Each structure stands twice: as C-alpha cells, then as structure tokens.
PDB file of C-alpha atoms in Angstrom:
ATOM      1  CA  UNK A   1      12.622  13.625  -4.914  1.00  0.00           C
ATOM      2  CA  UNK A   2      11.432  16.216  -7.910  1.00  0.00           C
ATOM      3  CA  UNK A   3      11.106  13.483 -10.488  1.00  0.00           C
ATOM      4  CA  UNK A   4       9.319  11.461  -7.858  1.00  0.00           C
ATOM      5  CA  UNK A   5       6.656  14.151  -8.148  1.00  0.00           C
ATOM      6  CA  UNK A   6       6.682  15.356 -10.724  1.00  0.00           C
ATOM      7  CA  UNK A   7       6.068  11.761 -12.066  1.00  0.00           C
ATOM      8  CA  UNK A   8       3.040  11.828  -9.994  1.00  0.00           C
ATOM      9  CA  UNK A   9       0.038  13.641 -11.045  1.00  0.00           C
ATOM     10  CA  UNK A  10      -3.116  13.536  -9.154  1.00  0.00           C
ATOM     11  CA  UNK A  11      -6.343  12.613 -11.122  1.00  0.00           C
ATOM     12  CA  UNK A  12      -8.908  10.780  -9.077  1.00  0.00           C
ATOM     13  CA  UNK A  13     -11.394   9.654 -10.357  1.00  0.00           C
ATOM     14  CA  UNK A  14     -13.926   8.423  -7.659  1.00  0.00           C
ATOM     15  CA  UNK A  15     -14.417   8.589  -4.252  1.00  0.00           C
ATOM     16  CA  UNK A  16     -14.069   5.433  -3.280  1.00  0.00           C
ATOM     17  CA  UNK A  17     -11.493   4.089  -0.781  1.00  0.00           C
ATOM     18  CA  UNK A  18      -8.220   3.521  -2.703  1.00  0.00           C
ATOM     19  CA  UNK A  19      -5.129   1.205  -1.688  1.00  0.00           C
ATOM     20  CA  UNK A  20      -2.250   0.652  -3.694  1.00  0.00           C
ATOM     21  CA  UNK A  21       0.654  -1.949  -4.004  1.00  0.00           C
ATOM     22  CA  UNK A  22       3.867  -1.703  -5.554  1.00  0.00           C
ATOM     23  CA  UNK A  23       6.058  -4.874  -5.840  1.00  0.00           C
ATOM     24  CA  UNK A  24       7.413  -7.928  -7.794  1.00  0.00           C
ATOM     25  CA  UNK A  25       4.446 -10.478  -7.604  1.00  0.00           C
ATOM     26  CA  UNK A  26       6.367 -13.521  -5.443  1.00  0.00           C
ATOM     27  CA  UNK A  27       5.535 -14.967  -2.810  1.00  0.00           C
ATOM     28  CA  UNK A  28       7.578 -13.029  -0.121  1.00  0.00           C
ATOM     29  CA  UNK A  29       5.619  -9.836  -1.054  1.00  0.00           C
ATOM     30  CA  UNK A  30       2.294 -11.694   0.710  1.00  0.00           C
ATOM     31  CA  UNK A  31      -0.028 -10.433  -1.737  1.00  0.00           C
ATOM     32  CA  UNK A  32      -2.732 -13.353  -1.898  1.00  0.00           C
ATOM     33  CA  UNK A  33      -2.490 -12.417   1.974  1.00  0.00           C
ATOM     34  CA  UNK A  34      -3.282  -8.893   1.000  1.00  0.00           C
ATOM     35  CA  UNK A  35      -6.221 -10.422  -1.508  1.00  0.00           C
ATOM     36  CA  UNK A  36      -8.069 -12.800   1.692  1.00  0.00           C
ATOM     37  CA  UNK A  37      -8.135  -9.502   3.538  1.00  0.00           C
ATOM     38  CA  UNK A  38      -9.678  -7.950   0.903  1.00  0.00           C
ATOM     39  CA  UNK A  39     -12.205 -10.294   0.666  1.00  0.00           C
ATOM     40  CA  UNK A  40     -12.952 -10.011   4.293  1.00  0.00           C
ATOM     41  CA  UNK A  41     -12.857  -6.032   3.887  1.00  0.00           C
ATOM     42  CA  UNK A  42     -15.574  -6.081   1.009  1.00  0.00           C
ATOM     43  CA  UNK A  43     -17.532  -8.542   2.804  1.00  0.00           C
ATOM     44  CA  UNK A  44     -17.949  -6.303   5.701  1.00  0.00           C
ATOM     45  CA  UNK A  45     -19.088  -4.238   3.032  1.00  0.00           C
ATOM     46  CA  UNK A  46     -16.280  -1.521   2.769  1.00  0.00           C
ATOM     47  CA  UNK A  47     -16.465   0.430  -0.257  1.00  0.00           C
ATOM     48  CA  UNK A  48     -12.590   0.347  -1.500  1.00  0.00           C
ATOM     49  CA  UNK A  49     -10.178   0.000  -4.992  1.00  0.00           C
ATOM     50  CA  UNK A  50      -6.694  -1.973  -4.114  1.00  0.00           C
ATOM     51  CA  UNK A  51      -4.402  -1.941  -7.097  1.00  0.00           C
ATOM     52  CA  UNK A  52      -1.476  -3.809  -7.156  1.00  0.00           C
ATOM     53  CA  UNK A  53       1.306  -2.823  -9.698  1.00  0.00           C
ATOM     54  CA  UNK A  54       3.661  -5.035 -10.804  1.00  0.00           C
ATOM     55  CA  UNK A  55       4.296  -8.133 -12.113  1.00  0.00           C
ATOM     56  CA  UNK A  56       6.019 -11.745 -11.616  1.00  0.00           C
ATOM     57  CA  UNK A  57       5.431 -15.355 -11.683  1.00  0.00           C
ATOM     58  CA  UNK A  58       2.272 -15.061  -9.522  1.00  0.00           C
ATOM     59  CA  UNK A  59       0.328 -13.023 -11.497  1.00  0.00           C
ATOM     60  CA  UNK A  60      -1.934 -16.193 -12.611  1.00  0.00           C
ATOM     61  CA  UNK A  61      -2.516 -17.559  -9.200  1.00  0.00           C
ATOM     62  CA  UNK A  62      -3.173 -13.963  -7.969  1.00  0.00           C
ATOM     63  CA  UNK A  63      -5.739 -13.758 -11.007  1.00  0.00           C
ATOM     64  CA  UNK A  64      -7.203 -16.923 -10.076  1.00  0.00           C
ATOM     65  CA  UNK A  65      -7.661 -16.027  -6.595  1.00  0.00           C
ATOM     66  CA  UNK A  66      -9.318 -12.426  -7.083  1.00  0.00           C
ATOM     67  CA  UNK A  67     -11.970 -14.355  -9.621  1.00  0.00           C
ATOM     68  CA  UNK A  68     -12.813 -17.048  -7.028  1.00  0.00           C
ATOM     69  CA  UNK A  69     -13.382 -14.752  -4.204  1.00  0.00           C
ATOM     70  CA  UNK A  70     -15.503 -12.538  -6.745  1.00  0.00           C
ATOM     71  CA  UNK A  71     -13.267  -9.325  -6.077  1.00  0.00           C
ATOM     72  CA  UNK A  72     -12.840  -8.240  -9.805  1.00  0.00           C
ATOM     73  CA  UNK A  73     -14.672  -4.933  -8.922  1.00  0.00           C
ATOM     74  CA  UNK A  74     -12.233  -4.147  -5.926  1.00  0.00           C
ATOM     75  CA  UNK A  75      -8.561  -5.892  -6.271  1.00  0.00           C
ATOM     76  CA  UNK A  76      -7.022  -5.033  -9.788  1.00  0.00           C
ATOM     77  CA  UNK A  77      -3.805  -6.355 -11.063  1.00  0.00           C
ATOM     78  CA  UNK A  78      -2.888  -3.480 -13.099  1.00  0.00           C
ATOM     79  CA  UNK A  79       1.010  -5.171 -14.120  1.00  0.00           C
ATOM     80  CA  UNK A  80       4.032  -3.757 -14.662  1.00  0.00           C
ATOM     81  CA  UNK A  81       4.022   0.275 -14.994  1.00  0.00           C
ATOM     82  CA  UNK A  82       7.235   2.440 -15.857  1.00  0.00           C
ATOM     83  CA  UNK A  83       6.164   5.092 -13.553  1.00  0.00           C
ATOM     84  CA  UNK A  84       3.679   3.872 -10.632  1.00  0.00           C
ATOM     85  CA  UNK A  85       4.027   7.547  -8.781  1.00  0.00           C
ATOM     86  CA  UNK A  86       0.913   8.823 -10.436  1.00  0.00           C
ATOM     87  CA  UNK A  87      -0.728   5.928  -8.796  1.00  0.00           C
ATOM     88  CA  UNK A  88       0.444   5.941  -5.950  1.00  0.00           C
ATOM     89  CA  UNK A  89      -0.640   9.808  -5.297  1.00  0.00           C
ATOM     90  CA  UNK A  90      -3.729   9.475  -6.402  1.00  0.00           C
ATOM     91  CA  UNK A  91      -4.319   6.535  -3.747  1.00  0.00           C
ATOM     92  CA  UNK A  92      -5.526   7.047  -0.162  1.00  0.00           C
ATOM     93  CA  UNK A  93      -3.020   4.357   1.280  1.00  0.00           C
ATOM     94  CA  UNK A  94      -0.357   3.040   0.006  1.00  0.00           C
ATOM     95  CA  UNK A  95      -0.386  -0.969   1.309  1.00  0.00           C
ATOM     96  CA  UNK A  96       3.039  -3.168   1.716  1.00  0.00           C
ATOM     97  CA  UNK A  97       2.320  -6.003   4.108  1.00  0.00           C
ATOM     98  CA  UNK A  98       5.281  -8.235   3.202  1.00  0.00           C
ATOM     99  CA  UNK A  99       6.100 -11.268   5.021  1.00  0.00           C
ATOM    100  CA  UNK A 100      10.149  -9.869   5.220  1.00  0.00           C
ATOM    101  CA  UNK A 101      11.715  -6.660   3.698  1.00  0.00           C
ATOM    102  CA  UNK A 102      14.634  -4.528   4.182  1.00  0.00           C
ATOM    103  CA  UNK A 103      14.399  -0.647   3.669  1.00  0.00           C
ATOM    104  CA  UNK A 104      12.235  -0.548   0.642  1.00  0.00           C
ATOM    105  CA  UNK A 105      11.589   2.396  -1.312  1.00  0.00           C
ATOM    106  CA  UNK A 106       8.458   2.605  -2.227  1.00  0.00           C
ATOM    107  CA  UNK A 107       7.930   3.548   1.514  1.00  0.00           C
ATOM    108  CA  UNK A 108      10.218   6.363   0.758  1.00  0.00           C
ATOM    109  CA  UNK A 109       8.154   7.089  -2.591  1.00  0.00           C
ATOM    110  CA  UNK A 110       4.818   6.890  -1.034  1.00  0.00           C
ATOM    111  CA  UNK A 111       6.270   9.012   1.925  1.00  0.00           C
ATOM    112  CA  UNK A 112       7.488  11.993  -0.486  1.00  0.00           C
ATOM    113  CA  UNK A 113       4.394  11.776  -2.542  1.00  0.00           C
ATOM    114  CA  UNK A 114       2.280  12.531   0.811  1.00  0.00           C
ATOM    115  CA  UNK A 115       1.066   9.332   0.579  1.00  0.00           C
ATOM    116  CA  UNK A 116       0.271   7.307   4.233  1.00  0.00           C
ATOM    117  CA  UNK A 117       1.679   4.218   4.258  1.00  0.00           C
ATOM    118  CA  UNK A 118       0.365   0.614   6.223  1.00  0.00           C
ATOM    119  CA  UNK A 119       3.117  -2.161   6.482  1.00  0.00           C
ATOM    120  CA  UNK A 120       3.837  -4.891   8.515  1.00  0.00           C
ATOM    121  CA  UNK A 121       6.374  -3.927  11.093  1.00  0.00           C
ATOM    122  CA  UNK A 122       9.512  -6.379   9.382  1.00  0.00           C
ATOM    123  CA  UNK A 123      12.787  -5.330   8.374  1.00  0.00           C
ATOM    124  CA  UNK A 124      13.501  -1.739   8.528  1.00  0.00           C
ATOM    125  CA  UNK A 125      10.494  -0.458   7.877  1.00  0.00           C
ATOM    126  CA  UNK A 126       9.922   0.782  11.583  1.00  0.00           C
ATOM    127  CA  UNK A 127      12.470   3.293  10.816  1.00  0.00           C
ATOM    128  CA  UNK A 128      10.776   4.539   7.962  1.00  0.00           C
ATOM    129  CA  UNK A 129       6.965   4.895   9.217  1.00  0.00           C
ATOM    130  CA  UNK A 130       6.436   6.863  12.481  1.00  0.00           C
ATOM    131  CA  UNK A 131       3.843   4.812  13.773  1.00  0.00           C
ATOM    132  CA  UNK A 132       0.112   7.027  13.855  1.00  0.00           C
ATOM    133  CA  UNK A 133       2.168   9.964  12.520  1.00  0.00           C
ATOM    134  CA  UNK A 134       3.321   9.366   8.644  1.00  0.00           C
ATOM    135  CA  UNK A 135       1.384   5.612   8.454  1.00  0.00           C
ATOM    136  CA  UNK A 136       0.605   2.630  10.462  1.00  0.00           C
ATOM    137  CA  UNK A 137       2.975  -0.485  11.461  1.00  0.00           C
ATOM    138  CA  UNK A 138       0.727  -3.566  11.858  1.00  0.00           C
ATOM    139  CA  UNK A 139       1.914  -7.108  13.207  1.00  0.00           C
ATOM    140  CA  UNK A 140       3.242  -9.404  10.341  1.00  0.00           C
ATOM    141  CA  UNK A 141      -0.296 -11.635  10.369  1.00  0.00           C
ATOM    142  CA  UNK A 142      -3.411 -12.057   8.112  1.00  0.00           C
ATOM    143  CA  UNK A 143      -5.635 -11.372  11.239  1.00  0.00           C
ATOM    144  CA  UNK A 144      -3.527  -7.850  12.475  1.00  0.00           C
ATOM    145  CA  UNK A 145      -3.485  -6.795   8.644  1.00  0.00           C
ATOM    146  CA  UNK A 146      -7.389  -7.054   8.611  1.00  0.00           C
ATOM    147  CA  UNK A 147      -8.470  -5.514  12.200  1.00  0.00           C
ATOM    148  CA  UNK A 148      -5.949  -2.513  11.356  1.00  0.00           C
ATOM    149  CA  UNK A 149      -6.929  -1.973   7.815  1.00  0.00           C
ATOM    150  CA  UNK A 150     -10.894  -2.553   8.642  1.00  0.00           C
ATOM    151  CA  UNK A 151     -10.349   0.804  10.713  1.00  0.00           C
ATOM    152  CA  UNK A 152      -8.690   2.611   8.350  1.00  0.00           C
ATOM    153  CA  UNK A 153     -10.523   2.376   5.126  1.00  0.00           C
ATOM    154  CA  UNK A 154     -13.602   2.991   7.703  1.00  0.00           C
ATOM    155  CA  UNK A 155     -11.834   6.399   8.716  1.00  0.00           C
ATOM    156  CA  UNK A 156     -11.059   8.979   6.761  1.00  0.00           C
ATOM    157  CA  UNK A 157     -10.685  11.886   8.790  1.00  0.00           C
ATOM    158  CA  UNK A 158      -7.832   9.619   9.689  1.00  0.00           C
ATOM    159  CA  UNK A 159      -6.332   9.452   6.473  1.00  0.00           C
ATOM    160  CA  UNK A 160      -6.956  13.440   6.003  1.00  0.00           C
ATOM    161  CA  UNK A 161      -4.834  14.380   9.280  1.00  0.00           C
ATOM    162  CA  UNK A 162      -1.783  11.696   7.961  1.00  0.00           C
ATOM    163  CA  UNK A 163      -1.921  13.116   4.570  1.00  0.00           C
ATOM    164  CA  UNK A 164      -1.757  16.639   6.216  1.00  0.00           C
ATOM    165  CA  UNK A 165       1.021  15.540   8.669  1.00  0.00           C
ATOM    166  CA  UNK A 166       3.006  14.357   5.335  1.00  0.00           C
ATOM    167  CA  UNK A 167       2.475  17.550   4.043  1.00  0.00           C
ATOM    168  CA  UNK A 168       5.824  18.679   5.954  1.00  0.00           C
ATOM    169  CA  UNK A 169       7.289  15.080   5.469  1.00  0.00           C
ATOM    170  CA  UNK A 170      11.214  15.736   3.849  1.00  0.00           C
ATOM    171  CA  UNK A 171      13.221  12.718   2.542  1.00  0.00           C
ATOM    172  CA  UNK A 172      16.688  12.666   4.177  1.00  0.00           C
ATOM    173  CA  UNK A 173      18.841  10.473   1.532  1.00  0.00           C
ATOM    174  CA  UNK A 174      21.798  11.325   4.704  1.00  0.00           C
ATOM    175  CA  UNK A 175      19.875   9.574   7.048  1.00  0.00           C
ATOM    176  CA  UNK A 176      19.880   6.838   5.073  1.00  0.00           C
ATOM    177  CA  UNK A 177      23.853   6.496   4.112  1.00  0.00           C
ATOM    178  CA  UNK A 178      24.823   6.495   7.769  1.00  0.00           C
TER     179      UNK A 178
END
C-alpha cells in the first residue's frame, strides 16, 4: 500500500473530466466498447480525457478506431507504463468495464489511491466496489456503460463526496486470503 502511493504523485494539469484505464489491450478487457461510449460521451458534448495504459495486440485496431470516430483529443493510448499510479491519482475515475474479470487489482490500486472506481458488475468485482459508496457497478452492456457514465462525468460534486468517502478507504490484504 506505501509504494502504491508513494508511486503516485498528483499533478493535474487541467480541469477537464479525466478517466483512466489500466489493462492488457485484448479483447476481453472491452476497450473499443469503452472507445463507442466515448464517442457517444463527446458527442453529447462532455468535456472529458480517457487514457488507457497498457498495451497488447489491439493497440492498432484501438488506434484505428479512436482516428475514425475523430476522438484523438479525448481517448489517448498512452502504452505500456512501469508505474501507472501517478495516473491513476491524478484521474477523476478510474474506468474497467470488462466483459469478464476475477478480483483485479487495479480496483484495489485505484481504491488505495482514493481513486472512485466504475466497472461492470462481473467477476468479483462486487466485492470490491461498494456500490454509490467507493465507485459505481454498472450492468455488463455498451448501453448501461453509457447512461451511467453520461451522469457521472456530468457530476462532479459526485465524484468530490466518493473521493472524500475514499479518504478513510483501508486495503485489507486478510480479507482477501480468506
């Protein structure tokens, strides 16, 4: 937990909106889902920054995809990065809407870093997000993902009170061996 953050310094930049990713770039991490919704997002005209770290055998189709629906300016595929914590705290949300998972950590990560998180509600992920409290669990579709993450990149007074309800947020690695 204190090399998580202390990994992670905070330097924003900018005030607008920002979502990050974290995750190999295949296709069970749903990230050209993530990208369509992002679309849809910026042509509701939502000011926002989603970066995706990582890397993997998508990363040209994902490229491709983020040129033809002109979201250069918005989605950024920033690769593969040693340390993604700084990233990650500096965001306002951290994003993992995966089409199946098990218990990942960067939920944890995000989590310690005070960090609210929005997945979609697979694997074990329910017992690592309190629902409304430390992030948001959305249903595992393109159209859930998009009504749920309209309103939250609209609100953030929303994403003030989560990030102060993470301020008392403690990792239990016990919880997690039993």
């Amino acid at each position: 937990v204190d090399k998580i953050k202390e990994a992670a310094k905070e330097d924003r930049e900018d005030s607008c909106f920002s979502i990050v990713s974290v995750g190999r770039l295949e296709p069970e991490k749903a990230f050209e889902r993530a990208i369509r919704v992002a679309k849809r997002l910026k042509d509701d005209g939502l000011m926002f920054r989603w970066e995706f770290i990582g890397d993997g055998y998508l990363k040209k189709d994902l490229e491709t995809l983020i040129q033809s629906l002109h979201l250069e300016k918005r989605v950024v595929l920033a690769g593969y990065k040693k340390s993604p914590y700084s990233s990650v705290k500096s965001a306002d949300l951290f994003a993992l809407f995966s089409y199946y998972e098990g218990l990942p950590n960067t939920v944890y990560e995000a989590l310690i870093l005070g960090v609210p998180v929005a997945a979609t509600h697979v694997g074990g992920i329910a017992e690592q997000v309190e629902h409304e409290v430390t992030g948001w669990l959305i249903d595992n579709d393109e159209e859930s993902i998009y009504q749920e993450l309209k309103k939250i990149v609209a609100n953030k007074k929303g994403i003030a009170a989560m990030k102060n309800n993470l301020k008392e947020y403690r990792f239990d690695v016990d919880h997690i061996h039993r």
